[in-house]
Each structure stands twice: as structure tokens, then as C-alpha cells.
């Protein structure tokens, strides 16, 4: 064991205006399909297969932890429409614990059954939905995105009906490990009820546990802006389209989570949209920074009940420069070259965008081919590497010193929509999980 198990039921201090007790569904089956043993070990949890199922399929409480799961209360803007009827409708907070560094972590579920917030939903998650979240978290982690982890995925033996999957379709329950499950929408809910005391209590909770080096709500908001700007910038470098950037899917810690109809870019297209129901392209690839800023403005609006307006406005004003700086950092990191200062980095980033737009080089290949700034001679994409935009970009790239790291993987790692379909097929047809497992291995560093 690497760590010691440290239960920490911090959420209870907030009191019962922030959550409702929830009862896990009694599933007909519980088959362990995926688990992150390293993550468990780091939390001091040594679990055999039966333990995984007992705690994360049957939801038997962890020792000295929450005695019952809690469905968290929140509201949110969904596609810019305020919805006061949401909340944890198919998930709950199951346990809280601290890692070796003392940071507070949540184990929360998706697909664990109905709650007071299920509305007309069944409270369930499809197995394909769970598989997609595991894949996204592992790939994004590989790409340097600050994401929740998939702690485990357990198939639950029910038949679900969904409009966006061939139905009946298989069911599962996913447990996530994340730095908080407090969404922007949790603040919006308190502001909606004009409850300043609860807003202050929620802010105190977040400051204490996630922003311990700030003493004010305003200071915390400034850091939320910085972390959110960094997150969305890391998506742009990853070619990740979240798909549903509603305020109820935005974590106060800036950690990316809640993976629904996300997609990864096949090639650069600012209008590329992930969710089939996003008819206006509101959350298209190129609009993600704007969507994040809009979400932060909603959070600011809520916090304005207990914070100084001007400080919140100043923090909002910091979003654009912070975003650009983070974009530089993440692009240079992916390219494995050194910075030459803000202005030159911006010029390089613009040149890459222009080149990728013009060449339409497959996104994962382009980054892989140019890691270290040298250009891979044996790439199948060689035919793309010509033309004015390419020449401009290469000229600028040459000025940046390689970091000297080795390429992150031997082949370009990717997770395109069709690839997910191809690895789901053998699972659906023959319960063959080898393609899924091989895909996860392809995200391991070379
Ligand atoms: P999501 O799109 O997963 O972020 O969910 C948006 C809201 O709808 C949240 O309040 C969810 O808890 C709820 N929800 C989504 N799917 C279901 C479902 N199958 N059953 C119950 N609630 C759901
Ligand atoms: Mg959600």
C-alpha cells in the first residue's frame, strides 16, 4: 500500500440544504468491467474484486465515511436556458477522502439509480456511456487535461431504452474520483433563492478545501477564472469538444468532468460540434472559450450577492489574457518546445491554427508528427506538409528550442468517434473487451 485511507466527510458540514439522501438502485447484476487500482492504492484503498462490487456496485458505505449517499442539489443554465429543476438525477456523492497530499477528493456516481431529481429519467447510465467516459478520462489525462478519473465501471444487467443508442442497450454504474462535485450550478441555486448565508457557506466550503490560499470570495472567484481558462485552453490543445458546457457540468475546481456526447476533432474545424442536439453549434470546438467565459459570468452573477462587483468584473476581465497564456502553454507543451515569451508564442499558435485549417491534417497526427519541432520523416501525412501556411508555421517553429523530451507515444494516440464505435462493436456482439483494453494501453506513455 502506498497511502493510508483517510475518510473525510467534509460535505456534511454544509448541512441538509445542499443535498438529499439517496438510495442506490438494486441492480440485477454487478460485473466489474474497469477499475483503477493505482488510484485506489493512492487513496489507501486495497480492494479485491468482491470489494469493488460491494462498494461501487452495491454501495455499501466505506468505513467511517458517508453513511448514506447524497444527491447534491444544483440548478444550471442548459444551452443558456435557466433550469431550476435539475440536481443529481442519476448520481450521488458516495464518499469523500483525502489523498497523500491532504487534498479532499470525492467518489461520486453516474447511473446509480433515481433520486429526488430524476424527473422523468430512469437514473441509469448505459454501458456505452460508461465506456465512453472511461476512454475520455484516460485519453484526456494522457493529453495533460485536468480531468476527473474513472474510478470503476460496473455493468448492472438492466436493459435501457435510449433514443441515441440502439435499444434495448446495456446498463452500468460509473464511479468517478474527482476534486469536488460542486458545480457552478450549486451557487446559482442558492442565488436563485437569494440565500446569502448558504452562498457564503458554500463559498467557505470551496475556499477551505479547494482554494485554501485565498481569504475572500472575490479571491476565490479570480482563481476559478484562472483554472477554468486553463482547462478550456487544454481542451483546445487536445482537440476536445466537451459537447455540453452547461453550468451544471462546470466544476468549481476547474476540473473537467461529466462526459456525455463529447468528441475529439478529426481535423481542425472551429465549427465542429459534438452533441447531435446542439443545433446552433453553441458548444462547437471554436466557441468553447466563449462558452466558458459565459459560464463564469453566471457564477459571478450568483456570487455578486455576497461579493464586491468590481472585483468580480476584474476577475472576468482576466479571463481572455489568462486563456491566451494557457493556450500558448498547452500548445507548446504538446509540441514539446520551449516558450519564447508571450507575443512570439501567440504568433506561433496562430500560425499552427492557420496551417491546420488549411492542410486539414488529421489532428492527432499533426501534433505527433511535430513533437520536438523536428518533423517526423516517416509520417503518412507528409503530403500535407507543404504550402504557404505550412512554410510560415515551420519557420516560426524553428525558433523554439525543443524541450528534449521523447515523443509521448510511438503512434499518434487518438479517440475519434468512429474508433469508439469500432471498439464498442465487439463488446456488444461478443462481450469482447480486448479492443477497449488495447485502446487504453495506447494512451500509456512510450
Ligand atoms: P447530464 O446531461 O448528464 O449532465 O444531466 C443533466 C441533468 O439531467 C442532471 O440533473 C442529470 O442528473 C439529469 N439526468 C440525465 N440523465 C438522466 C437519467 N437517465 N435519469 C435521471 N436523470 C438524468
Ligand atoms: Mg451533468
Short mmCIF file of C-alpha atoms and ligand atoms in Angstrom, two decimals:
data_model
loop_
_atom_site.label_atom_id
_atom_site.label_comp_id
_atom_site.label_asym_id
_atom_site.label_seq_id
_atom_site.Cartn_x
_atom_site.Cartn_y
_atom_site.Cartn_z
CA UNK A 1 0.00 0.00 0.00
CA UNK A 2 1.27 3.43 -0.91
CA UNK A 3 -1.10 5.54 1.15
CA UNK A 4 -3.37 5.45 4.12
CA UNK A 5 -7.12 5.59 3.86
CA UNK A 6 -8.29 8.97 5.17
CA UNK A 7 -12.07 9.34 5.18
CA UNK A 8 -13.22 12.98 5.30
CA UNK A 9 -16.94 13.68 5.25
CA UNK A 10 -16.49 17.42 4.74
CA UNK A 11 -19.76 17.83 2.86
CA UNK A 12 -21.81 17.16 5.99
CA UNK A 13 -20.69 20.49 7.45
CA UNK A 14 -22.73 22.23 4.73
CA UNK A 15 -25.95 20.79 6.09
CA UNK A 16 -29.02 19.31 4.52
CA UNK A 17 -29.96 22.30 2.38
CA UNK A 18 -27.28 21.22 -0.04
CA UNK A 19 -28.20 17.60 -0.64
CA UNK A 20 -30.78 14.83 -0.20
CA UNK A 21 -30.17 11.27 0.95
CA UNK A 22 -30.36 8.86 -1.97
CA UNK A 23 -30.93 5.14 -2.23
CA UNK A 24 -28.81 3.16 -4.69
CA UNK A 25 -30.66 1.01 -7.21
CA UNK A 26 -30.76 -2.71 -6.52
CA UNK A 27 -29.15 -3.96 -9.72
CA UNK A 28 -29.88 -7.46 -11.08
CA UNK A 29 -26.18 -7.97 -11.82
CA UNK A 30 -22.85 -6.40 -10.91
CA UNK A 31 -19.94 -7.21 -13.21
CA UNK A 32 -16.70 -5.31 -12.73
CA UNK A 33 -15.62 -4.02 -16.13
CA UNK A 34 -12.97 -1.44 -15.30
CA UNK A 35 -11.22 -0.28 -12.18
CA UNK A 36 -8.28 1.98 -11.41
CA UNK A 37 -6.23 0.07 -8.91
CA UNK A 38 -3.49 2.71 -8.81
CA UNK A 39 -5.96 5.44 -7.90
CA UNK A 40 -7.44 3.24 -5.18
CA UNK A 41 -3.97 2.41 -3.87
CA UNK A 42 -3.03 6.08 -3.73
CA UNK A 43 -6.07 6.61 -1.50
CA UNK A 44 -5.09 3.76 0.77
CA UNK A 45 -7.87 1.51 -0.53
CA UNK A 46 -6.84 -2.07 -1.08
CA UNK A 47 -9.77 -3.75 -2.78
CA UNK A 48 -10.26 -7.20 -4.25
CA UNK A 49 -12.86 -7.74 -7.00
CA UNK A 50 -15.60 -8.51 -4.46
CA UNK A 51 -14.80 -5.30 -2.57
CA UNK A 52 -15.06 -3.22 -5.75
CA UNK A 53 -18.51 -4.65 -6.41
CA UNK A 54 -19.63 -4.40 -2.79
CA UNK A 55 -18.74 -0.72 -2.52
CA UNK A 56 -19.22 0.52 -6.07
CA UNK A 57 -21.98 -1.76 -7.35
CA UNK A 58 -23.93 -2.28 -4.13
CA UNK A 59 -22.75 0.94 -2.48
CA UNK A 60 -22.04 -0.47 0.91
CA UNK A 61 -20.60 2.52 2.76
CA UNK A 62 -16.82 2.82 3.10
CA UNK A 63 -15.59 2.68 6.72
CA UNK A 64 -16.14 5.92 8.67
CA UNK A 65 -17.43 7.58 5.54
CA UNK A 66 -20.84 8.90 4.46
CA UNK A 67 -23.40 6.57 6.00
CA UNK A 68 -25.75 7.15 3.06
CA UNK A 69 -25.19 8.55 -0.42
CA UNK A 70 -26.13 12.19 -1.02
CA UNK A 71 -27.77 13.54 -4.17
CA UNK A 72 -26.40 17.07 -4.49
CA UNK A 73 -28.73 19.98 -5.17
CA UNK A 74 -27.98 22.33 -8.00
CA UNK A 75 -29.53 24.33 -10.80
CA UNK A 76 -27.98 25.32 -14.07
CA UNK A 77 -28.11 27.04 -17.40
CA UNK A 78 -28.64 24.44 -20.10
CA UNK A 79 -27.89 25.87 -23.53
CA UNK A 80 -28.29 29.29 -21.89
CA UNK A 81 -31.73 28.50 -20.52
CA UNK A 82 -32.03 28.56 -16.72
CA UNK A 83 -33.29 25.26 -15.33
CA UNK A 84 -34.21 25.16 -11.62
CA UNK A 85 -35.39 21.54 -11.80
CA UNK A 86 -32.12 19.69 -12.08
CA UNK A 87 -29.73 18.26 -9.47
CA UNK A 88 -28.07 14.86 -9.14
CA UNK A 89 -30.71 12.90 -11.07
CA UNK A 90 -28.75 9.73 -11.68
CA UNK A 91 -25.80 10.05 -9.38
CA UNK A 92 -24.78 10.85 -5.85
CA UNK A 93 -21.82 11.63 -3.69
CA UNK A 94 -20.82 8.29 -2.21
CA UNK A 95 -17.72 9.05 -0.18
CA UNK A 96 -15.07 11.67 0.50
CA UNK A 97 -11.44 11.11 1.32
CA UNK A 98 -8.04 12.73 1.28
CA UNK A 99 -5.09 11.82 -0.88
CA UNK A 100 -1.47 11.67 0.28
CA UNK A 101 -1.16 15.44 -0.16
CA UNK A 102 -4.19 16.05 2.03
CA UNK A 103 -6.41 17.17 -0.84
CA UNK A 104 -10.12 16.46 -0.48
CA UNK A 105 -11.49 14.08 -3.12
CA UNK A 106 -14.98 12.87 -3.92
CA UNK A 107 -16.19 9.50 -5.07
CA UNK A 108 -19.38 10.25 -6.98
CA UNK A 109 -21.53 8.12 -9.23
CA UNK A 110 -23.30 8.21 -12.54
CA UNK A 111 -26.11 5.72 -13.17
CA UNK A 112 -26.65 4.62 -9.57
CA UNK A 113 -30.45 4.97 -9.60
CA UNK A 114 -33.18 7.53 -9.28
CA UNK A 115 -33.08 10.41 -6.82
CA UNK A 116 -35.46 13.26 -5.97
CA UNK A 117 -34.03 15.00 -9.07
CA UNK A 118 -34.59 12.28 -11.66
CA UNK A 119 -37.69 13.95 -13.08
CA UNK A 120 -38.81 11.60 -15.88
CA UNK A 121 -35.41 9.89 -16.14
CA UNK A 122 -34.58 6.35 -15.12
CA UNK A 123 -31.49 7.32 -13.11
CA UNK A 124 -29.38 4.96 -15.18
CA UNK A 125 -26.27 5.10 -17.35
CA UNK A 126 -25.76 2.99 -20.44
CA UNK A 127 -22.72 0.73 -20.55
CA UNK A 128 -21.64 2.52 -23.71
CA UNK A 129 -21.94 5.85 -21.89
CA UNK A 130 -19.72 4.46 -19.12
CA UNK A 131 -17.20 3.07 -21.60
CA UNK A 132 -17.08 6.47 -23.32
CA UNK A 133 -16.38 8.24 -20.02
CA UNK A 134 -13.58 5.83 -19.10
CA UNK A 135 -11.99 6.34 -22.51
CA UNK A 136 -12.31 10.13 -22.37
CA UNK A 137 -10.79 10.44 -18.92
CA UNK A 138 -7.85 8.20 -19.75
CA UNK A 139 -7.13 9.94 -23.06
CA UNK A 140 -7.52 13.44 -21.63
CA UNK A 141 -5.22 12.57 -18.76
CA UNK A 142 -2.69 11.40 -21.34
CA UNK A 143 -3.11 14.74 -23.14
CA UNK A 144 -2.45 16.74 -19.98
CA UNK A 145 -6.01 17.84 -19.28
CA UNK A 146 -7.03 18.24 -15.64
CA UNK A 147 -9.84 15.70 -15.52
CA UNK A 148 -11.81 13.58 -13.11
CA UNK A 149 -10.70 9.96 -13.06
CA UNK A 150 -12.87 7.00 -13.81
CA UNK A 151 -12.57 5.00 -10.61
CA UNK A 152 -14.54 1.98 -11.72
CA UNK A 153 -17.24 0.84 -14.10
CA UNK A 154 -19.64 -1.94 -13.18
CA UNK A 155 -22.13 -3.44 -15.59
CA UNK A 156 -25.52 -3.76 -13.94
CA UNK A 157 -27.57 -6.17 -16.07
CA UNK A 158 -30.54 -3.98 -16.98
CA UNK A 159 -31.97 -3.18 -20.38
CA UNK A 160 -32.26 0.52 -21.05
CA UNK A 161 -34.09 2.40 -23.73
CA UNK A 162 -32.34 5.40 -25.25
CA UNK A 163 -33.09 7.49 -28.29
CA UNK A 164 -29.40 7.83 -29.18
CA UNK A 165 -28.34 4.16 -28.88
CA UNK A 166 -29.73 1.01 -30.48
CA UNK A 167 -32.12 -0.15 -27.75
CA UNK A 168 -32.51 -2.07 -25.56
CA UNK A 169 -28.98 -1.25 -24.51
CA UNK A 170 -26.84 -2.46 -21.61
CA UNK A 171 -26.57 -0.62 -18.29
CA UNK A 172 -23.72 0.28 -15.97
CA UNK A 173 -22.80 2.38 -12.98
CA UNK A 174 -19.69 4.53 -13.06
CA UNK A 175 -17.86 5.86 -10.02
CA UNK A 176 -15.70 8.93 -10.55
CA UNK A 177 -12.86 10.20 -8.47
CA UNK A 178 -12.77 13.95 -8.60
CA UNK A 179 -11.70 17.14 -6.91
CA UNK A 180 -15.16 18.22 -5.84
CA UNK A 181 -18.58 17.68 -7.30
CA UNK A 182 -19.59 21.27 -6.60
CA UNK A 183 -20.89 22.74 -9.82
CA UNK A 184 -21.33 26.39 -10.80
CA UNK A 185 -25.00 25.47 -10.67
CA UNK A 186 -24.81 24.82 -6.91
CA UNK A 187 -24.03 28.52 -6.44
CA UNK A 188 -26.71 29.51 -8.92
CA UNK A 189 -29.27 27.56 -6.92
CA UNK A 190 -28.51 29.49 -3.71
CA UNK A 191 -28.56 32.79 -5.60
CA UNK A 192 -31.90 31.83 -7.17
CA UNK A 193 -33.34 31.51 -3.66
CA UNK A 194 -31.49 34.72 -2.64
CA UNK A 195 -29.94 32.75 0.21
CA UNK A 196 -26.83 34.72 1.10
CA UNK A 197 -26.00 32.61 4.14
CA UNK A 198 -25.96 29.45 2.11
CA UNK A 199 -23.97 31.12 -0.66
CA UNK A 200 -21.41 32.18 1.90
CA UNK A 201 -21.34 28.69 3.43
CA UNK A 202 -20.80 27.10 0.03
CA UNK A 203 -18.04 29.58 -0.78
CA UNK A 204 -16.39 28.86 2.57
CA UNK A 205 -16.52 25.14 1.86
CA UNK A 206 -14.86 25.63 -1.53
CA UNK A 207 -12.26 28.06 -0.24
CA UNK A 208 -11.33 25.84 2.68
CA UNK A 209 -10.98 22.68 0.64
CA UNK A 210 -10.04 23.78 -2.87
CA UNK A 211 -8.69 27.32 -2.64
CA UNK A 212 -7.03 27.41 0.79
CA UNK A 213 -4.67 30.25 -0.11
CA UNK A 214 -7.41 32.83 -0.58
CA UNK A 215 -9.41 34.54 2.13
CA UNK A 216 -12.20 36.10 0.16
CA UNK A 217 -14.99 35.12 -2.20
CA UNK A 218 -13.55 37.55 -4.74
CA UNK A 219 -10.12 35.93 -4.44
CA UNK A 220 -11.63 32.51 -4.91
CA UNK A 221 -13.54 33.62 -8.00
CA UNK A 222 -10.34 35.01 -9.54
CA UNK A 223 -8.76 31.58 -9.10
CA UNK A 224 -11.80 29.78 -10.50
CA UNK A 225 -11.47 32.02 -13.58
CA UNK A 226 -7.79 31.12 -13.89
CA UNK A 227 -8.35 27.39 -13.53
CA UNK A 228 -11.30 27.39 -15.91
CA UNK A 229 -9.32 29.34 -18.51
CA UNK A 230 -6.54 26.81 -18.18
CA UNK A 231 -8.95 23.89 -18.56
CA UNK A 232 -10.61 25.15 -21.68
CA UNK A 233 -7.22 26.02 -23.18
CA UNK A 234 -6.08 22.47 -22.52
CA UNK A 235 -9.17 21.21 -24.39
CA UNK A 236 -8.22 23.32 -27.40
CA UNK A 237 -4.77 21.76 -27.49
CA UNK A 238 -6.26 18.31 -27.01
CA UNK A 239 -8.83 18.82 -29.79
CA UNK A 240 -11.52 18.00 -27.27
CA UNK A 241 -15.11 19.12 -27.67
CA UNK A 242 -16.94 18.71 -24.36
CA UNK A 243 -20.31 18.95 -26.01
CA UNK A 244 -22.47 20.05 -23.10
CA UNK A 245 -20.88 23.05 -21.42
CA UNK A 246 -23.90 23.77 -19.23
CA UNK A 247 -23.20 25.44 -15.90
CA UNK A 248 -24.27 22.29 -14.06
CA UNK A 249 -21.39 20.48 -15.76
CA UNK A 250 -18.75 23.01 -14.65
CA UNK A 251 -16.78 22.03 -11.57
CA UNK A 252 -15.82 24.83 -9.16
CA UNK A 253 -12.27 23.39 -9.08
CA UNK A 254 -11.94 23.79 -12.85
CA UNK A 255 -11.53 20.05 -13.24
CA UNK A 256 -13.11 18.71 -16.41
CA UNK A 257 -15.85 16.18 -15.80
CA UNK A 258 -19.21 14.78 -16.83
CA UNK A 259 -18.55 13.25 -20.21
CA UNK A 260 -21.63 12.95 -22.38
CA UNK A 261 -21.68 13.29 -26.15
CA UNK A 262 -18.08 14.63 -26.31
CA UNK A 263 -15.97 14.19 -29.42
CA UNK A 264 -12.38 14.65 -30.44
CA UNK A 265 -11.58 16.66 -33.56
CA UNK A 266 -10.75 14.59 -36.64
CA UNK A 267 -9.09 17.70 -38.12
CA UNK A 268 -9.22 21.38 -37.32
CA UNK A 269 -12.70 22.83 -37.75
CA UNK A 270 -13.85 25.59 -35.39
CA UNK A 271 -17.48 24.67 -36.12
CA UNK A 272 -17.09 21.02 -35.22
CA UNK A 273 -19.91 20.19 -32.79
CA UNK A 274 -20.14 17.15 -30.54
CA UNK A 275 -23.76 16.88 -29.39
CA UNK A 276 -26.33 15.98 -32.02
CA UNK A 277 -28.86 18.10 -30.10
CA UNK A 278 -26.64 21.22 -30.24
CA UNK A 279 -28.36 22.53 -33.34
CA UNK A 280 -26.92 26.04 -33.10
CA UNK A 281 -23.36 24.84 -32.54
CA UNK A 282 -23.34 26.75 -29.25
CA UNK A 283 -20.66 24.45 -27.84
CA UNK A 284 -18.71 23.93 -31.07
CA UNK A 285 -14.94 23.49 -30.76
CA UNK A 286 -14.09 27.11 -31.52
CA UNK A 287 -16.77 28.51 -29.23
CA UNK A 288 -15.65 26.70 -26.09
CA UNK A 289 -13.60 29.56 -24.62
CA UNK A 290 -16.55 31.91 -25.11
CA UNK A 291 -18.90 29.35 -23.52
CA UNK A 292 -16.57 29.02 -20.53
CA UNK A 293 -16.45 32.81 -20.12
CA UNK A 294 -20.23 32.95 -20.29
CA UNK A 295 -20.49 30.26 -17.60
CA UNK A 296 -18.04 32.14 -15.38
CA UNK A 297 -20.16 35.26 -15.81
CA UNK A 298 -23.16 33.33 -14.49
CA UNK A 299 -21.14 32.23 -11.48
CA UNK A 300 -20.04 35.84 -10.95
CA UNK A 301 -23.66 36.92 -11.10
CA UNK A 302 -24.51 34.45 -8.32
CA UNK A 303 -21.52 35.44 -6.21
CA UNK A 304 -22.38 39.12 -6.58
CA UNK A 305 -24.91 38.59 -3.79
CA UNK A 306 -22.02 38.20 -1.37
CA UNK A 307 -19.04 39.76 -3.15
CA UNK A 308 -17.85 43.12 -4.49
CA UNK A 309 -18.97 43.66 -8.07
CA UNK A 310 -15.82 45.42 -9.23
CA UNK A 311 -13.57 42.60 -8.04
CA UNK A 312 -15.74 40.06 -9.88
CA UNK A 313 -15.62 42.19 -13.03
CA UNK A 314 -11.83 42.49 -12.76
CA UNK A 315 -11.58 38.72 -12.47
CA UNK A 316 -13.80 38.30 -15.55
CA UNK A 317 -11.53 40.72 -17.40
CA UNK A 318 -8.59 38.47 -16.63
CA UNK A 319 -10.17 35.55 -18.48
CA UNK A 320 -9.04 36.45 -22.02
CA UNK A 321 -5.35 37.07 -21.24
CA UNK A 322 -5.20 34.05 -18.93
CA UNK A 323 -6.81 31.93 -21.62
CA UNK A 324 -4.32 33.07 -24.27
CA UNK A 325 -1.37 32.42 -21.96
CA UNK A 326 -2.72 28.97 -21.10
CA UNK A 327 -3.33 28.22 -24.77
CA UNK A 328 0.32 29.05 -25.50
CA UNK A 329 1.47 26.83 -22.67
CA UNK A 330 -0.64 23.84 -23.71
CA UNK A 331 0.24 24.14 -27.41
CA UNK A 332 3.95 24.39 -26.66
CA UNK A 333 3.68 21.50 -24.24
CA UNK A 334 2.07 19.32 -26.89
CA UNK A 335 4.74 20.34 -29.38
CA UNK A 336 7.45 19.76 -26.78
CA UNK A 337 9.16 23.07 -27.50
CA UNK A 338 10.17 25.93 -25.21
CA UNK A 339 8.38 29.24 -24.88
CA UNK A 340 9.88 32.39 -26.43
CA UNK A 341 7.69 34.76 -24.48
CA UNK A 342 4.01 35.63 -24.74
CA UNK A 343 3.99 37.53 -28.04
CA UNK A 344 6.10 35.07 -30.01
CA UNK A 345 4.14 32.16 -28.59
CA UNK A 346 0.87 33.77 -29.68
CA UNK A 347 2.28 34.19 -33.18
CA UNK A 348 3.23 30.51 -33.27
CA UNK A 349 -0.19 29.39 -32.01
CA UNK A 350 -1.94 31.47 -34.68
CA UNK A 351 0.33 30.01 -37.32
CA UNK A 352 -0.47 26.45 -36.24
CA UNK A 353 -4.20 27.16 -36.39
CA UNK A 354 -3.83 28.61 -39.86
CA UNK A 355 -1.74 25.70 -41.05
CA UNK A 356 -4.07 23.08 -39.57
CA UNK A 357 -7.10 24.81 -41.04
CA UNK A 358 -5.55 24.95 -44.49
CA UNK A 359 -3.98 21.48 -44.55
CA UNK A 360 -6.75 19.61 -42.70
CA UNK A 361 -4.06 17.24 -41.44
CA UNK A 362 -5.59 14.67 -39.07
CA UNK A 363 -5.39 16.40 -35.69
CA UNK A 364 -3.74 13.61 -33.66
CA UNK A 365 -1.13 13.03 -36.38
CA UNK A 366 -0.21 16.69 -36.76
CA UNK A 367 0.70 17.03 -33.08
CA UNK A 368 2.51 13.74 -33.00
CA UNK A 369 4.47 14.47 -36.18
CA UNK A 370 5.80 17.79 -34.91
CA UNK A 371 6.67 16.87 -31.34
CA UNK A 372 10.10 18.27 -30.58
CA UNK A 373 9.83 20.63 -33.53
CA UNK A 374 11.68 18.36 -35.93
CA UNK A 375 9.00 16.84 -38.11
CA UNK A 376 8.83 13.10 -38.49
CA UNK A 377 10.24 11.90 -41.80
CA UNK A 378 8.24 8.66 -41.91
CA UNK A 379 4.80 10.17 -41.40
CA UNK A 380 1.93 9.19 -43.70
CA UNK A 381 0.90 12.86 -43.51
CA UNK A 382 3.94 14.06 -45.46
CA UNK A 383 1.79 15.24 -48.36
CA UNK A 384 0.15 17.81 -46.04
CA UNK A 385 3.41 19.41 -45.10
CA UNK A 386 3.76 21.96 -47.86
CA UNK A 387 2.25 25.28 -48.87
CA UNK A 388 2.46 28.85 -47.59
CA UNK A 389 0.75 28.30 -44.22
CA UNK A 390 2.99 25.33 -43.58
CA UNK A 391 6.13 27.25 -44.51
CA UNK A 392 5.17 30.14 -42.24
CA UNK A 393 4.46 27.85 -39.36
CA UNK A 394 7.64 25.81 -39.77
CA UNK A 395 9.73 28.96 -39.94
CA UNK A 396 8.31 30.11 -36.60
CA UNK A 397 8.58 26.68 -35.03
CA UNK A 398 12.29 26.54 -35.83
CA UNK A 399 12.87 29.43 -33.43
CA UNK A 400 11.56 27.41 -30.49
CA UNK A 401 14.06 25.15 -28.73
CA UNK A 402 12.93 21.52 -28.33
CA UNK A 403 12.38 20.53 -24.72
CA UNK A 404 14.28 17.33 -25.37
CA UNK A 405 11.51 15.03 -24.17
CA UNK A 406 10.90 11.86 -26.10
CA UNK A 407 7.67 11.58 -28.11
CA UNK A 408 4.77 10.75 -25.79
CA UNK A 409 3.70 7.66 -27.73
CA UNK A 410 5.07 5.70 -30.66
CA UNK A 411 1.96 6.11 -32.77
CA UNK A 412 -0.38 9.10 -32.61
CA UNK A 413 -2.87 8.31 -29.86
CA UNK A 414 -6.43 9.13 -30.86
CA UNK A 415 -10.02 8.64 -29.79
CA UNK A 416 -12.17 9.54 -32.74
CA UNK A 417 -15.90 8.89 -32.72
CA UNK A 418 -15.67 6.03 -35.21
CA UNK A 419 -12.88 4.40 -33.23
CA UNK A 420 -15.13 4.27 -30.19
CA UNK A 421 -17.80 2.66 -32.36
CA UNK A 422 -15.28 0.08 -33.55
CA UNK A 423 -14.20 -0.91 -30.09
CA UNK A 424 -17.77 -0.97 -28.80
CA UNK A 425 -18.85 -3.38 -31.55
CA UNK A 426 -17.00 -6.49 -30.22
CA UNK A 427 -18.23 -5.68 -26.70
CA UNK A 428 -21.83 -5.50 -27.94
CA UNK A 429 -21.54 -8.56 -30.16
CA UNK A 430 -19.31 -10.95 -28.18
CA UNK A 431 -18.56 -9.29 -24.86
CA UNK A 432 -15.02 -8.96 -26.18
CA UNK A 433 -13.26 -6.18 -24.25
CA UNK A 434 -9.81 -6.57 -25.83
CA UNK A 435 -10.11 -3.63 -28.25
CA UNK A 436 -11.22 -1.38 -25.37
CA UNK A 437 -8.31 -2.53 -23.23
CA UNK A 438 -5.84 -2.10 -26.08
CA UNK A 439 -7.10 1.40 -26.67
CA UNK A 440 -6.47 2.26 -23.01
CA UNK A 441 -2.95 0.84 -23.32
CA UNK A 442 -2.31 3.05 -26.35
CA UNK A 443 -2.65 6.06 -24.02
CA UNK A 444 0.24 4.90 -21.86
CA UNK A 445 3.41 6.88 -22.31
CA UNK A 446 6.05 5.40 -24.60
P1 LIG B 1 -26.24 15.49 -17.87
O1 LIG B 1 -26.64 15.77 -19.26
O2 LIG B 1 -25.80 14.06 -17.61
O3 LIG B 1 -25.24 16.46 -17.35
O4 LIG B 1 -27.56 15.66 -16.99
C1 LIG B 1 -28.32 16.83 -16.90
C2 LIG B 1 -29.36 16.63 -15.82
O5 LIG B 1 -30.26 15.58 -16.18
C3 LIG B 1 -28.76 16.23 -14.49
O6 LIG B 1 -29.56 16.78 -13.49
C4 LIG B 1 -28.87 14.73 -14.52
O7 LIG B 1 -28.86 14.19 -13.23
C5 LIG B 1 -30.20 14.53 -15.25
N1 LIG B 1 -30.25 13.24 -15.95
C6 LIG B 1 -29.61 12.91 -17.09
N2 LIG B 1 -29.91 11.66 -17.47
C7 LIG B 1 -30.74 11.15 -16.54
C8 LIG B 1 -31.40 9.89 -16.35
N3 LIG B 1 -31.26 8.87 -17.21
N4 LIG B 1 -32.19 9.75 -15.27
C9 LIG B 1 -32.33 10.75 -14.40
N5 LIG B 1 -31.76 11.95 -14.51
C10 LIG B 1 -30.98 12.16 -15.57
MG1 LIG B 2 -24.28 16.67 -15.88
#
